Short mmCIF file of C-alpha atoms in Angstrom, two decimals:
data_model
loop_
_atom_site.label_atom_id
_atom_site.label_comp_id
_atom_site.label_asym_id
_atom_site.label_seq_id
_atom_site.Cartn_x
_atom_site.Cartn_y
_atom_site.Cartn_z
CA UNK A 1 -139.99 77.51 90.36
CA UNK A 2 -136.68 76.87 89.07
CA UNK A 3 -137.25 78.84 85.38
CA UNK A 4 -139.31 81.76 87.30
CA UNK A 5 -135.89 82.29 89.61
CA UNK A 6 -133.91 82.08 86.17
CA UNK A 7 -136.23 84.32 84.75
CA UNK A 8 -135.93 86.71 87.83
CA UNK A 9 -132.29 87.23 87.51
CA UNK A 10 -132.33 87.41 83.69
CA UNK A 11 -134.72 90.38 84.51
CA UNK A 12 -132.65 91.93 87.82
CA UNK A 13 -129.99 92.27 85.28
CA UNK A 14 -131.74 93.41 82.29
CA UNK A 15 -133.17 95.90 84.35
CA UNK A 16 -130.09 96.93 86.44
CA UNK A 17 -128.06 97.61 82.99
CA UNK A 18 -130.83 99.31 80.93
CA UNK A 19 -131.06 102.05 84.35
CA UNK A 20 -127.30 102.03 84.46
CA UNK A 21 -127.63 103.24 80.74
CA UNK A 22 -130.01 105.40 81.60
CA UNK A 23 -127.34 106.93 84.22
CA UNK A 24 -124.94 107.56 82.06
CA UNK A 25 -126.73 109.68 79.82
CA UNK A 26 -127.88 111.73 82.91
CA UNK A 27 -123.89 112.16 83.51
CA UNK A 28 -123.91 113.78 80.24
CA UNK A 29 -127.08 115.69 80.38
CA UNK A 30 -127.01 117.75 83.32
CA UNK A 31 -123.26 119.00 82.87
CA UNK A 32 -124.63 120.12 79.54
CA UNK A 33 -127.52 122.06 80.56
CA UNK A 34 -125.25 123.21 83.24
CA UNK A 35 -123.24 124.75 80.92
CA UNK A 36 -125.66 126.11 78.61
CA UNK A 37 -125.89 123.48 75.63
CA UNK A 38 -129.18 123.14 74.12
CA UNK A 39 -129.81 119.07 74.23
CA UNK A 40 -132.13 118.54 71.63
CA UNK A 41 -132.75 114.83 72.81
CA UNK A 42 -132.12 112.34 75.52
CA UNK A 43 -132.65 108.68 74.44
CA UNK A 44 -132.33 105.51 76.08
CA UNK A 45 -131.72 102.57 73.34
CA UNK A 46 -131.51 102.84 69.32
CA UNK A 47 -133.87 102.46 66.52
CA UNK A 48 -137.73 103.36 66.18
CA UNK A 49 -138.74 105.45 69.14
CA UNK A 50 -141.66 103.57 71.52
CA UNK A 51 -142.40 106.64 73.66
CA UNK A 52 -141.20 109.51 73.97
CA UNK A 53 -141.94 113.10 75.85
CA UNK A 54 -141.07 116.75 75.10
CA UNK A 55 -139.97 118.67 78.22
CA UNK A 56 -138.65 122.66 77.47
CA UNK A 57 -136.35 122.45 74.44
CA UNK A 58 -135.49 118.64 75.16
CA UNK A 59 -137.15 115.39 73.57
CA UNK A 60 -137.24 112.54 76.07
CA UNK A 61 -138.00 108.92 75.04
CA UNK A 62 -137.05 104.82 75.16
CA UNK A 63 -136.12 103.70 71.62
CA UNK A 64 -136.95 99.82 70.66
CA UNK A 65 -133.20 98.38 70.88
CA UNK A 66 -131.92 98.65 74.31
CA UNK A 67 -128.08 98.54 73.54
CA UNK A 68 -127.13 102.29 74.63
CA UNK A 69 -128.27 105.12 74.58
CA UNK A 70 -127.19 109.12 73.53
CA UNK A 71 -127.74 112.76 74.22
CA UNK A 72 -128.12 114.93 70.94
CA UNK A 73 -126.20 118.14 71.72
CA UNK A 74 -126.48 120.98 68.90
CA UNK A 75 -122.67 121.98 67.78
CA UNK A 76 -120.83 118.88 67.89
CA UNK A 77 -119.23 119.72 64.12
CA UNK A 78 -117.85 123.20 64.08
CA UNK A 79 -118.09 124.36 60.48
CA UNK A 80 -115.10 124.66 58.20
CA UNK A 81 -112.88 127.66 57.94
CA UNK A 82 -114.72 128.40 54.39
CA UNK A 83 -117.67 126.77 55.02
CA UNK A 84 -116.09 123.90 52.73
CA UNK A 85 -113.27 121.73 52.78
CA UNK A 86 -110.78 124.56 53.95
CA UNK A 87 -110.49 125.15 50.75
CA UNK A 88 -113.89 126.77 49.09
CA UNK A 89 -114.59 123.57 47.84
CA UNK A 90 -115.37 119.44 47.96
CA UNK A 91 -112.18 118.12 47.21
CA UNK A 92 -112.95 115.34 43.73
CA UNK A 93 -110.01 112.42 44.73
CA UNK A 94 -110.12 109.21 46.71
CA UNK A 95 -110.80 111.37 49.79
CA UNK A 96 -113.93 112.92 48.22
CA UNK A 97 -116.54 110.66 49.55
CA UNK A 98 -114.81 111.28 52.69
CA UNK A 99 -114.79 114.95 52.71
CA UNK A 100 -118.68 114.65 51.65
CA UNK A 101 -119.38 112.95 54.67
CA UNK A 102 -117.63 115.78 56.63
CA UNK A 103 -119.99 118.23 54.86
CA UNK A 104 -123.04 116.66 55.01
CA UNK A 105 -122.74 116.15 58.58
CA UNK A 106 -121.78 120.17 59.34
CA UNK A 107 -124.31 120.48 56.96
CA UNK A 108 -126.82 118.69 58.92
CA UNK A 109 -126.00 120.17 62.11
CA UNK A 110 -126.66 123.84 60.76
CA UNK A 111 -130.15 122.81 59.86
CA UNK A 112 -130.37 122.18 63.67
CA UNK A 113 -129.20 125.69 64.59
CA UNK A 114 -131.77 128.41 65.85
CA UNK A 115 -131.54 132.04 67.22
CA UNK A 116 -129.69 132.54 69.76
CA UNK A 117 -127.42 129.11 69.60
CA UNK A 118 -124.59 130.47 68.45
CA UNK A 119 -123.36 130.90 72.13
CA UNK A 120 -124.78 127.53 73.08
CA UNK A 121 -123.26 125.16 70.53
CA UNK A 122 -121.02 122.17 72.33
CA UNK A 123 -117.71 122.88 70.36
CA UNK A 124 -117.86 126.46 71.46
CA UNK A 125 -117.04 125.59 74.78
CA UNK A 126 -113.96 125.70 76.33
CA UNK A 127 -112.40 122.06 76.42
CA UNK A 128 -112.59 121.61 80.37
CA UNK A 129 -116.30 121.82 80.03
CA UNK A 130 -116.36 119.50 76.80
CA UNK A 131 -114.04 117.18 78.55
CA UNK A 132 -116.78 117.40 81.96
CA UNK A 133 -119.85 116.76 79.75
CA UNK A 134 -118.20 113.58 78.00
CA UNK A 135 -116.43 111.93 81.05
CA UNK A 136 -120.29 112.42 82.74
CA UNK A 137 -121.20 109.55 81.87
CA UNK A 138 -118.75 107.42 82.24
CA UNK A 139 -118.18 108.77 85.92
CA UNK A 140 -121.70 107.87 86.49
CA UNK A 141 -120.93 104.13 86.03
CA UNK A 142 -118.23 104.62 88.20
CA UNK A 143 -119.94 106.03 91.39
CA UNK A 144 -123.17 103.18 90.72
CA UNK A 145 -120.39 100.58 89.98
CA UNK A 146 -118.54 101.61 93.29
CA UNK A 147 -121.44 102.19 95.21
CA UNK A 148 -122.81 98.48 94.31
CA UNK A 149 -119.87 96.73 94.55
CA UNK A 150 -119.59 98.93 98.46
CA UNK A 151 -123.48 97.62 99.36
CA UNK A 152 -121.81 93.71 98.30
CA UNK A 153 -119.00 94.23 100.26
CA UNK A 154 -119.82 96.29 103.39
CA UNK A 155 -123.74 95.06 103.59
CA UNK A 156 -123.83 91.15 102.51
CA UNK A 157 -120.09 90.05 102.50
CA UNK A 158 -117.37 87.96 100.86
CA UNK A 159 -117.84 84.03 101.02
CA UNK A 160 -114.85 83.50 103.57
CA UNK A 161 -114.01 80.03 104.49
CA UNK A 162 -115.56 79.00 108.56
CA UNK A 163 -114.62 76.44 110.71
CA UNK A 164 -117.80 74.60 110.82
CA UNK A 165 -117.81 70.88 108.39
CA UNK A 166 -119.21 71.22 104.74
CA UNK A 167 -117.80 67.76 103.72
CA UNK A 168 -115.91 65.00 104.51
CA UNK A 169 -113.60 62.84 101.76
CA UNK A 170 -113.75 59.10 102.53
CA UNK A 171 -110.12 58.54 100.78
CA UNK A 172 -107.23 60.55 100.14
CA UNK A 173 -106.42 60.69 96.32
CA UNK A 174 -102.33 62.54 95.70
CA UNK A 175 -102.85 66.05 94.05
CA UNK A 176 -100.77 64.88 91.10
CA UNK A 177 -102.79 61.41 90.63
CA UNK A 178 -106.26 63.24 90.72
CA UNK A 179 -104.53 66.10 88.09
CA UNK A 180 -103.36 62.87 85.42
CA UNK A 181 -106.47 61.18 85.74
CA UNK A 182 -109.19 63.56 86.81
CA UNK A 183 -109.84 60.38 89.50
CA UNK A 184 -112.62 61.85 91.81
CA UNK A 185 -114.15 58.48 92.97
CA UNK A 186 -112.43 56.30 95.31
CA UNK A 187 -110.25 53.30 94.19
CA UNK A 188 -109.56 49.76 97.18
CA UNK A 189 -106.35 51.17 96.68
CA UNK A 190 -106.67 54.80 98.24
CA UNK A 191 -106.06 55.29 101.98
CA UNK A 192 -109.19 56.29 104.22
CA UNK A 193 -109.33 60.01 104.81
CA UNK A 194 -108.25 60.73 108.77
CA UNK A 195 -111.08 63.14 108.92
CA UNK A 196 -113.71 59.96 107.93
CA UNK A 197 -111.44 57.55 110.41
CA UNK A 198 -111.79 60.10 113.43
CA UNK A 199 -116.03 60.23 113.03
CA UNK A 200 -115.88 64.07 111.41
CA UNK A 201 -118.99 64.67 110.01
CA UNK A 202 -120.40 67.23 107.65
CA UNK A 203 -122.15 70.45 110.40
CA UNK A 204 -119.66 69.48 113.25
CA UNK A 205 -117.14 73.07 113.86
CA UNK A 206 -113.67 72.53 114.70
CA UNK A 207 -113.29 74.60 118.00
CA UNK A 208 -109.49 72.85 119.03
CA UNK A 209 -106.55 71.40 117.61
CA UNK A 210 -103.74 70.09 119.73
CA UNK A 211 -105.57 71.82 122.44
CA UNK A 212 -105.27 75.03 120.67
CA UNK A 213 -108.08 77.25 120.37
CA UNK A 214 -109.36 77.23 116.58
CA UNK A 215 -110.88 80.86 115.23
CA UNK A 216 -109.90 80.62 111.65
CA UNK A 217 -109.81 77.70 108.97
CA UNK A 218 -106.56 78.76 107.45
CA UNK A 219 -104.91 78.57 110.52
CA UNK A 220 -106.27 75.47 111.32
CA UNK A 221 -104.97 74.45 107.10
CA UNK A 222 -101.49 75.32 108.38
CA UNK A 223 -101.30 72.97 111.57
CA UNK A 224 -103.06 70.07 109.88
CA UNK A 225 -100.06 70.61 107.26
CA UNK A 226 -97.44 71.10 109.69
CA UNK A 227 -98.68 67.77 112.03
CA UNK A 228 -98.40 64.87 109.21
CA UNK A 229 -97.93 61.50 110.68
CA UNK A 230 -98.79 62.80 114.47
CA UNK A 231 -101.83 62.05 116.60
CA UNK A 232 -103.51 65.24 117.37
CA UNK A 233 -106.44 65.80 119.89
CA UNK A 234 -109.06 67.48 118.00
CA UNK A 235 -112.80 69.40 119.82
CA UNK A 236 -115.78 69.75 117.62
CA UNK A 237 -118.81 71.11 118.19
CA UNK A 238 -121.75 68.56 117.27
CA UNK A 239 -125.81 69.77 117.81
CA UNK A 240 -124.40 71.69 120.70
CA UNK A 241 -122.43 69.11 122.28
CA UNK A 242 -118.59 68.77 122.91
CA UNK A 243 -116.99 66.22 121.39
CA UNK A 244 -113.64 64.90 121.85
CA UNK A 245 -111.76 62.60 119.63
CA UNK A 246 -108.10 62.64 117.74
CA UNK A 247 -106.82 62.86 114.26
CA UNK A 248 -103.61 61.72 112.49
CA UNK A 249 -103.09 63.99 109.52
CA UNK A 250 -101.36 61.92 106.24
CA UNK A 251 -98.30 63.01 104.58
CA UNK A 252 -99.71 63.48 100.84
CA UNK A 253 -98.96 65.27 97.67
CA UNK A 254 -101.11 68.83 98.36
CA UNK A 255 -101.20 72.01 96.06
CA UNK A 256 -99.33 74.68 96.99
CA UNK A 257 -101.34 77.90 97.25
CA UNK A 258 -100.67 81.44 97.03
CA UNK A 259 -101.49 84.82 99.53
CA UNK A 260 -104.98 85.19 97.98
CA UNK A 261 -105.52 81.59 98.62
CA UNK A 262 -105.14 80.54 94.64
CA UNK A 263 -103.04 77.58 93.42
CA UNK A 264 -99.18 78.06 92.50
CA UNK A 265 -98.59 77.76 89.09
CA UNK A 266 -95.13 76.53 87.33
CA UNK A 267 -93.74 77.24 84.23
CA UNK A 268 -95.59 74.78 82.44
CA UNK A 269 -99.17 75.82 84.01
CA UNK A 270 -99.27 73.13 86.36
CA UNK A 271 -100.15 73.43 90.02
CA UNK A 272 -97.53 73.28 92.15
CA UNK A 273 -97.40 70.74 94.86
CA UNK A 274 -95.59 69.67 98.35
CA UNK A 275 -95.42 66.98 100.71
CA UNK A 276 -98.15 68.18 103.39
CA UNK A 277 -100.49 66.93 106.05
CA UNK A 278 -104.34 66.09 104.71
CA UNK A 279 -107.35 65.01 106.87
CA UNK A 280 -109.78 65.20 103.85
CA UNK A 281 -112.46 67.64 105.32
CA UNK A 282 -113.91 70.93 103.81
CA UNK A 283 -114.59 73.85 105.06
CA UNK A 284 -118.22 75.71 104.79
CA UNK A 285 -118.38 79.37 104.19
CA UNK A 286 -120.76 81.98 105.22
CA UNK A 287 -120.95 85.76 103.95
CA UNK A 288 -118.66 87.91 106.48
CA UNK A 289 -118.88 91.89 106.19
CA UNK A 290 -116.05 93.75 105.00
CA UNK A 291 -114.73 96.83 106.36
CA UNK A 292 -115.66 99.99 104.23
CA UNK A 293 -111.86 100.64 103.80
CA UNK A 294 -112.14 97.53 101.56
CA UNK A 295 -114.93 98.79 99.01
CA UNK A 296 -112.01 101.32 96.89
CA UNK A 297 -109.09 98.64 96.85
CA UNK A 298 -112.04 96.09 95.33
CA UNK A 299 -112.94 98.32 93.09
CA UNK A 300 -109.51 99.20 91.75
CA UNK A 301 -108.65 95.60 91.30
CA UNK A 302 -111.69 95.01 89.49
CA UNK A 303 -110.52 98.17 86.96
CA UNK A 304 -107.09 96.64 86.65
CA UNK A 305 -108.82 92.98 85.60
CA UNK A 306 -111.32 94.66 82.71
CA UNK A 307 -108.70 97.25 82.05
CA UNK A 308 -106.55 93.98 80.96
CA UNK A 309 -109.23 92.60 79.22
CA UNK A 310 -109.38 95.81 77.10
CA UNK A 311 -105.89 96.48 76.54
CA UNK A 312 -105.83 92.81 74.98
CA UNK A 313 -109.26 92.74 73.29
CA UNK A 314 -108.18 91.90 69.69
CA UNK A 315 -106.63 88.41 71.39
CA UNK A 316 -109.01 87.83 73.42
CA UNK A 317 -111.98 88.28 70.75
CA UNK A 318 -109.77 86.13 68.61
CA UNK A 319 -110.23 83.29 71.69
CA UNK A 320 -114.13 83.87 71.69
CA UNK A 321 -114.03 83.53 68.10
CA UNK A 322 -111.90 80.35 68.40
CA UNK A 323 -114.18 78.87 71.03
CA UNK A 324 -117.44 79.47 69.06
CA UNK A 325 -116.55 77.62 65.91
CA UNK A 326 -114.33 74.89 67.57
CA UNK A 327 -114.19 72.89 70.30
CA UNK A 328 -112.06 75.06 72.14
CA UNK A 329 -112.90 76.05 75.87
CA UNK A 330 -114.28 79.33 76.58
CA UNK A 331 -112.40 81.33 79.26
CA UNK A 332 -114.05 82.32 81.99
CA UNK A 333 -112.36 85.61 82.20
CA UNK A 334 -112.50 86.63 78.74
CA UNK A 335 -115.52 89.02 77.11
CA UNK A 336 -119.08 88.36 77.42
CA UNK A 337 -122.14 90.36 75.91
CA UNK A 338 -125.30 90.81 78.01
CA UNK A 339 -126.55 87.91 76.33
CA UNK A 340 -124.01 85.95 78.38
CA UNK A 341 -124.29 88.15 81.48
CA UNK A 342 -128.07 87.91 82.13
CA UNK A 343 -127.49 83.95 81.69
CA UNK A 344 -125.06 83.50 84.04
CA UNK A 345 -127.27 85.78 86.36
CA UNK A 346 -130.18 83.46 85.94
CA UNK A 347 -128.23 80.49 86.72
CA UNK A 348 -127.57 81.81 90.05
CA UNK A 349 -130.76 83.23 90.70
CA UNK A 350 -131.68 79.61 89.80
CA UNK A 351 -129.18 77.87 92.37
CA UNK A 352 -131.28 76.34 95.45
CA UNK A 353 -128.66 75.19 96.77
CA UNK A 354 -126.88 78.68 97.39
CA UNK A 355 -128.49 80.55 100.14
CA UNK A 356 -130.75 83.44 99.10
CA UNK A 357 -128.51 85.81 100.69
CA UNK A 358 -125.49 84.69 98.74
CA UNK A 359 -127.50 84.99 95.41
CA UNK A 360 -128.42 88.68 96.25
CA UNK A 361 -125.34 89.80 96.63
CA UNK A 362 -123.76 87.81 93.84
CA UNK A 363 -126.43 89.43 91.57
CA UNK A 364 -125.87 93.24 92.76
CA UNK A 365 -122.07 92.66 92.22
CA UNK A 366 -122.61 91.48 88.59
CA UNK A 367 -124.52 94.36 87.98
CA UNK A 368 -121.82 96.33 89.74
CA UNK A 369 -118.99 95.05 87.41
CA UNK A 370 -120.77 95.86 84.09
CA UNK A 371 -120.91 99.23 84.93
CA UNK A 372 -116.91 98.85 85.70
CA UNK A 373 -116.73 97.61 82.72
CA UNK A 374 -118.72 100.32 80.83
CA UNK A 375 -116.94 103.13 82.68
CA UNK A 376 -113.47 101.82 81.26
CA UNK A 377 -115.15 100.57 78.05
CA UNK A 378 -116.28 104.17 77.22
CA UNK A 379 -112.88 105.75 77.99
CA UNK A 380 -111.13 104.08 74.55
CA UNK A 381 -109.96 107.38 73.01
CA UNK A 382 -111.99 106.53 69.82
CA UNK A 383 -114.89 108.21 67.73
CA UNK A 384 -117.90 107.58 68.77
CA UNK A 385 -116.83 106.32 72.45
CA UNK A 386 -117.10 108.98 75.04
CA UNK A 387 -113.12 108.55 75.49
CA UNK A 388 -112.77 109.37 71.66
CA UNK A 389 -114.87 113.63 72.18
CA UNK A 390 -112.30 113.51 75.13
CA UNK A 391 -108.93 112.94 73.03
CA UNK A 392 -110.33 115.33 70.34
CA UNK A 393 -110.91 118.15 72.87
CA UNK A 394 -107.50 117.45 74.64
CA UNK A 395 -106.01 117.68 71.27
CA UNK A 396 -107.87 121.00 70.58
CA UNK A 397 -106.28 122.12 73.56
CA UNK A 398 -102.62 120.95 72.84
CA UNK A 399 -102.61 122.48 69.61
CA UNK A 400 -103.79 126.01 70.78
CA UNK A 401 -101.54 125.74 73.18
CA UNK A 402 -98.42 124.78 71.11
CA UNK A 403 -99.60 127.97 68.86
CA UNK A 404 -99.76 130.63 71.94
CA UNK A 405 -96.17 128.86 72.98
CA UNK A 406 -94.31 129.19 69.51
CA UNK A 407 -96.96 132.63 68.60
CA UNK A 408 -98.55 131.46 65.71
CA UNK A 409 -102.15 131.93 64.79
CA UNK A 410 -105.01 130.17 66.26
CA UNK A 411 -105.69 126.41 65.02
CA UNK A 412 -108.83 127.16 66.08
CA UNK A 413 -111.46 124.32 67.74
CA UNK A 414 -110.76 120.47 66.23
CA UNK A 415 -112.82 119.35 63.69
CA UNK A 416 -114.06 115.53 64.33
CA UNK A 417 -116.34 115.84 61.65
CA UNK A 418 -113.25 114.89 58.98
CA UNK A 419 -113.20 111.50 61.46
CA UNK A 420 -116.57 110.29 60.84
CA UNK A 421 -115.22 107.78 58.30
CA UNK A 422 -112.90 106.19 61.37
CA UNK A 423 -116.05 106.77 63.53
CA UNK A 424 -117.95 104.16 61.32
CA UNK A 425 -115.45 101.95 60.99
CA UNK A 426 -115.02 101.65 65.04
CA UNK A 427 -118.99 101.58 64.91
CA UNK A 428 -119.05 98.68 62.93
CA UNK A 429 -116.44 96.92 64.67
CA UNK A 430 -118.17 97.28 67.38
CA UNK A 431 -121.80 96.19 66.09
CA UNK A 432 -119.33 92.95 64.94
CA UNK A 433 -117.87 92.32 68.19
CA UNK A 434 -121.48 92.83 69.53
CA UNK A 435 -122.70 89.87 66.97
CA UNK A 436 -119.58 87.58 67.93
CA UNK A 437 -120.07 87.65 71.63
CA UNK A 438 -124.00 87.54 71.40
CA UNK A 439 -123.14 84.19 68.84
CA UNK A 440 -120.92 82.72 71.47
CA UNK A 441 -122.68 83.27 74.53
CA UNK A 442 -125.29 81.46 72.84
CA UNK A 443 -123.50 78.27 71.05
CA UNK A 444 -120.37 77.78 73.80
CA UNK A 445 -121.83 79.92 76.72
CA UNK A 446 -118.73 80.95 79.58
CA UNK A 447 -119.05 78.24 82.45
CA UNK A 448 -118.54 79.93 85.70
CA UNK A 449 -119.52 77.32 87.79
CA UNK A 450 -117.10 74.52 86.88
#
């Protein structure tokens, strides 16, 4: 039962990322028929074609590898001034091979060209609409990504923290003790834990403490800290009954934590710590609805985290890199390739002991933050990334403005044909960082779950 539920969310995954690409090619195929370009193909994956179906003047079909996908629109290379190189001719120097690749490709795409295109070619088209048909697809991951992370949020719920008993600690081991020597059992030496010493038991829900009503399990973290040394009257809530009993909080070493409920940090990346009152009981949580208000906020600070992740992406492949052929840790917040993601989805699928709610929503979410992460991904201003048409059209539009401006002639539409050389370059980077992620998702895996 156990591998079918790993198999399950291998597939919920799989499946949720190869529509998602799907998507995205849809964002760039209707604003293109919208506008008049003839699409000559939509594809979903790379390679040999498996099936494939002719509708009108478009070719529709699933190629065998399922890492992306594309829409083939006729005029992407506008041809030179000449017809050449600009200047009647292929230039013979070290750029040559260069400029040949230029040609070949305009060369390539004129073979494409029937009657009546020349008013539906892409790079005839004024750079609004270019810049609508390319950011498409990337604002299609956006909506599904917002929309999934919304259904997480406003349907299932965050994991927040209830009053009801999930365990009980029989000793109390000092924060900084536990951090030198990564002590989890207990020694003769260690105190008992109040919580153990008053009867607590894992189920029972804290209702009052020092006769105060308790609604909340941080609040009730804040007088247990504040009551050290003092006898406190304490209700709980056992199979229904009432129970009443007292607990005496010990002063111990505890970590300080910050507004988002994450341990303080010092200089030195240690936790930071503080005298405090400790019973030695944990708190269970349960899936509580959020507010819709919540869903945009979410999503933004999800955007800011893989935005981050981007920005620093040479370091943090370095780290992967590191990790895989060392015994360096992997970090849990740094890169993974679907490899990686559809592991760690079957691993929850997998996990009994999380309630089947819980696992839903966890999976949805996942699925949610790759297309986050696909949406910023694809907005790198770099040939052949969506972001990269988008720079190249804004740039067409700079320049004819700057020549209106200072009345000089038309620069006339940018030709990204002479950056198809950069263009494989970044496409073999990327098939590399591809391989490297795929390589260490398999030999050091990320471990999410501790």
């Amino acid at each position: 039962m156990t591998i079918l539920l790993f198999l399950f969310g291998v597939l919920f995954v799989a499946v949720g990322i190869a529509v998602s690409i799907a998507l995205h090619e849809v964002g760039h195929l209707l604003p293109a028929k919208l506008f008049k370009v003839r699409v000559t193909q939509y594809m979903v994956g790379f390679g040999k074609t498996l099936f494939s179906r002719r509708r009108g003047e478009t070719e529709y079909g699933v190629k065998a590898i399922p890492l992306g996908g594309y829409v083939s629109m006729i005029g992407m290379y506008p041809p030179a001034k000449d017809g050449h190189d600009g200047d009647g001719a292929v230039r013979r120097s070290s750029t040559g091979m260069f400029q040949q690749l230029a040609n070949d490709a305009r060369q390539a795409e004129a073979e494409r060209l029937q009657p009546g295109d020349e008013t539906r070619m892409f790079y005839r088209l004024p750079v609004y609409k270019r810049v609508i048909i390319m950011l498409g697809g990337p604002f299609v991951n956006l909506v599904i990504g917002t929309v999934l992370i919304g259904i997480v949020l406003v349907g299932f719920g965050t994991a927040q923290a209830t009053t009801t008993i999930s365990s009980v600690n029989k000793c109390v081991v000092p924060a900084s003790q536990a951090a030198e020597t990564g002590q989890t059992d207990c020694l003769p030496s260690d105190p008992e834990a109040p919580a153990t010493a008053a009867g607590i038991r894992p189920g029972d829900t804290v209702t009052a403490f020092d006769g105060k009503p308790v609604t909340d399990w941080s609040q009730l973290t804040a007088w247990i800290r504040e009551a050290a040394g003092e006898k406190t009257p304490i209700t709980l809530l056992r199979d229904g009954q009432e129970i009443q009993t007292s607990i005496t909080p010990i002063l111990t070493e505890r970590p300080v934590y910050d507004d988002a409920g994450q341990p303080l940090l010092d200089g030195e990346g240690k936790p930071v710590t503080e005298q405090a009152g400790f019973v030695g009981m944990g708190a269970a949580t349960a899936l509580v609805p959020r507010p819709a208000t919540e869903v945009l906020p979410a999503v933004g600070e999800n955007l800011q985290a893989i935005t981050g992740v981007v920005l620093h992406l040479p370091q943090r492949l370095a780290d992967v890199a590191e990790a895989a052929f060392s015994d360096a840790p992997r970090d849990p917040n740094g890169p993974m390739s679907v490899v990686g993601v559809g592991r760690i989805a079957g691993e929850i699928s997998a996990m009994d002991e999380i309630p089947l709610e819980a696992r839903a929503a966890t999976l949805i979410g996942l699925v949610g933050s790759v297309n986050l992460a696909l949406f910023v991904f694809n907005l790198i201003p770099l040939l052949p990334l969506d972001g990269g048409h988008v720079a190249g059209a804004l740039w067409e539009a700079i320049r004819r403005t700057a020549a209106k401006l200072f009345r000089r002639p038309d620069p006339g539409p940018v030709d990204i044909a002479k950056l198809l050389p950069l263009t494989y370059v970044v496409a073999v980077v990327l098939m590399g960082m591809g391989a490297l992620l795929i390589y260490a998702d398999i030999v050091k895996p990320v471990n999410i779950f501790g």
